Amino acid sequence: MINPLYQSILSKTSKGEKLFAILIDPDAFQLSKTTKFLQQLPKTTTHLFVGGSTVETGKTEATVSEIKKNSSLPILLFPGDVSQITNKADGLLFLSLLSGRNPEYLIEQQVKSVSKLRKSRLEIISTGYILIDGGNISAVERVSKTKPISQKNSQEIIDTAIAGELLGSKMIYLEAGSGAKIPIHPEIISAVKKELKIPLIVGGGIKTEKQKQDAYQAGADLVVMGTVYEK
Ligand code: 1GP
């Protein structure tokens, strides 16, 4: 099958099934505790995302390899930059930071990645990435030197998501930033979801089961949680 990971996401979300990804930041991950970490993950976990805003060279590959030995969950790279791309994963969220106006993260890193991707068998899923204010300065804001969109400016968030879909993104990711104080408000999630035909990912600052369920109810197809599981 072509693009099996994306086809599976589409077929599940089109039936209203909810997906759940745990984000693993290789810089914060202890390889020696991989088995224990994986055993403690909720049974509802459908995907593992691996990545961070900045990661020491080689750590992503080591982390992915170790997880692969111990889990059959699909691993999607969620890279902060081109250095984090490794063939050991199953797929790659090919992100463009649509909320920002820094060409480095809109297109430059993507161009730089092509020589690596040409030789790779990673399934590439084009993903429009939208940074939204989560009440503190996120690593994405710091590293990308771009401003998040305010949660008060829902029209700009909606328009950015639609622009992403029109540009050909296969998924839209609404991101409040890892460790956000305030996750994305359910009203924003539902307003964006109404306008999209493609799956919607939501993450950043989701700490409780209630917040997760609220995001699903509002229309998130896939919820991402990271920080809570790092502890
Ligand atoms: C960050 O959306 C993810 O990219 C997860 O955020 O670490 O706050 O759960 P948390």
Short mmCIF file of N, CA and C and ligand atoms in Angstrom, two decimals, residues 23 49 78 129 140 173-180 201-207 224-230, ligand 1:
data_model
loop_
_atom_site.label_atom_id
_atom_site.label_comp_id
_atom_site.label_asym_id
_atom_site.label_seq_id
_atom_site.Cartn_x
_atom_site.Cartn_y
_atom_site.Cartn_z
N LEU A 23 4.57 11.96 22.75
CA LEU A 23 5.76 12.61 22.19
C LEU A 23 6.97 12.31 23.07
N PHE A 49 5.52 9.81 18.67
CA PHE A 49 6.20 10.89 17.95
C PHE A 49 7.57 11.05 18.62
N PHE A 78 9.10 13.90 14.50
CA PHE A 78 8.47 15.21 14.68
C PHE A 78 9.65 16.18 14.88
N TYR A 129 1.97 23.22 10.49
CA TYR A 129 2.22 23.32 11.94
C TYR A 129 1.92 24.75 12.39
N VAL A 140 9.50 26.17 20.80
CA VAL A 140 9.33 26.42 19.35
C VAL A 140 9.48 27.92 19.07
N TYR A 173 -1.56 20.59 12.50
CA TYR A 173 -1.17 20.38 13.89
C TYR A 173 -1.30 21.71 14.62
N LEU A 174 -2.25 21.78 15.56
CA LEU A 174 -2.39 22.97 16.41
C LEU A 174 -1.55 22.74 17.65
N GLU A 175 -0.57 23.59 17.85
CA GLU A 175 0.46 23.37 18.89
C GLU A 175 0.49 24.54 19.87
N ALA A 176 0.26 24.24 21.16
CA ALA A 176 0.40 25.30 22.16
C ALA A 176 1.82 25.34 22.72
N GLY A 177 2.65 24.39 22.28
CA GLY A 177 4.04 24.33 22.76
C GLY A 177 4.15 23.35 23.91
N SER A 178 5.26 22.62 23.91
CA SER A 178 5.46 21.63 24.96
C SER A 178 5.54 22.34 26.32
N GLY A 179 4.78 21.82 27.27
CA GLY A 179 4.77 22.43 28.60
C GLY A 179 3.94 23.70 28.68
N ALA A 180 3.05 23.90 27.72
CA ALA A 180 2.21 25.11 27.73
C ALA A 180 1.39 25.18 29.01
N ILE A 201 -4.51 17.50 14.37
CA ILE A 201 -3.69 17.10 15.53
C ILE A 201 -3.68 18.26 16.52
N VAL A 202 -3.79 17.93 17.81
CA VAL A 202 -3.76 18.98 18.83
C VAL A 202 -2.81 18.57 19.95
N GLY A 203 -1.95 19.49 20.36
CA GLY A 203 -1.03 19.17 21.46
C GLY A 203 -0.51 20.43 22.13
N GLY A 204 0.18 20.18 23.23
CA GLY A 204 0.79 21.27 23.99
C GLY A 204 0.01 21.58 25.25
N GLY A 205 0.59 21.25 26.39
CA GLY A 205 -0.01 21.60 27.68
C GLY A 205 -1.18 20.74 28.10
N ILE A 206 -1.44 19.65 27.41
CA ILE A 206 -2.54 18.76 27.82
C ILE A 206 -2.00 17.83 28.91
N LYS A 207 -2.58 17.96 30.10
CA LYS A 207 -2.03 17.25 31.25
C LYS A 207 -3.00 16.25 31.85
N VAL A 224 -1.78 14.83 21.19
CA VAL A 224 -0.37 14.54 21.53
C VAL A 224 -0.11 14.97 22.96
N MET A 225 0.51 14.07 23.73
CA MET A 225 0.95 14.42 25.08
C MET A 225 2.41 14.01 25.24
N GLY A 226 3.18 14.88 25.85
CA GLY A 226 4.59 14.57 26.01
C GLY A 226 5.05 14.73 27.44
N THR A 227 5.04 15.98 27.91
CA THR A 227 5.64 16.32 29.20
C THR A 227 5.14 15.44 30.35
N VAL A 228 3.83 15.18 30.40
CA VAL A 228 3.26 14.39 31.49
C VAL A 228 3.92 13.00 31.56
N TYR A 229 4.25 12.44 30.42
CA TYR A 229 4.82 11.08 30.39
C TYR A 229 6.34 11.06 30.55
N GLU A 230 6.92 12.27 30.51
CA GLU A 230 8.38 12.33 30.75
C GLU A 230 8.68 12.09 32.22
C1 1GP B 1 4.56 19.37 22.01
O1 1GP B 1 2.31 19.05 21.52
C2 1GP B 1 3.40 18.45 22.09
O2 1GP B 1 4.99 19.47 20.70
C3 1GP B 1 3.19 17.92 23.48
O3 1GP B 1 3.15 18.96 24.46
O4 1GP B 1 4.76 18.22 26.19
O5 1GP B 1 2.97 19.89 26.75
O6 1GP B 1 2.41 17.49 26.35
P1 1GP B 1 3.32 18.60 26.02
#
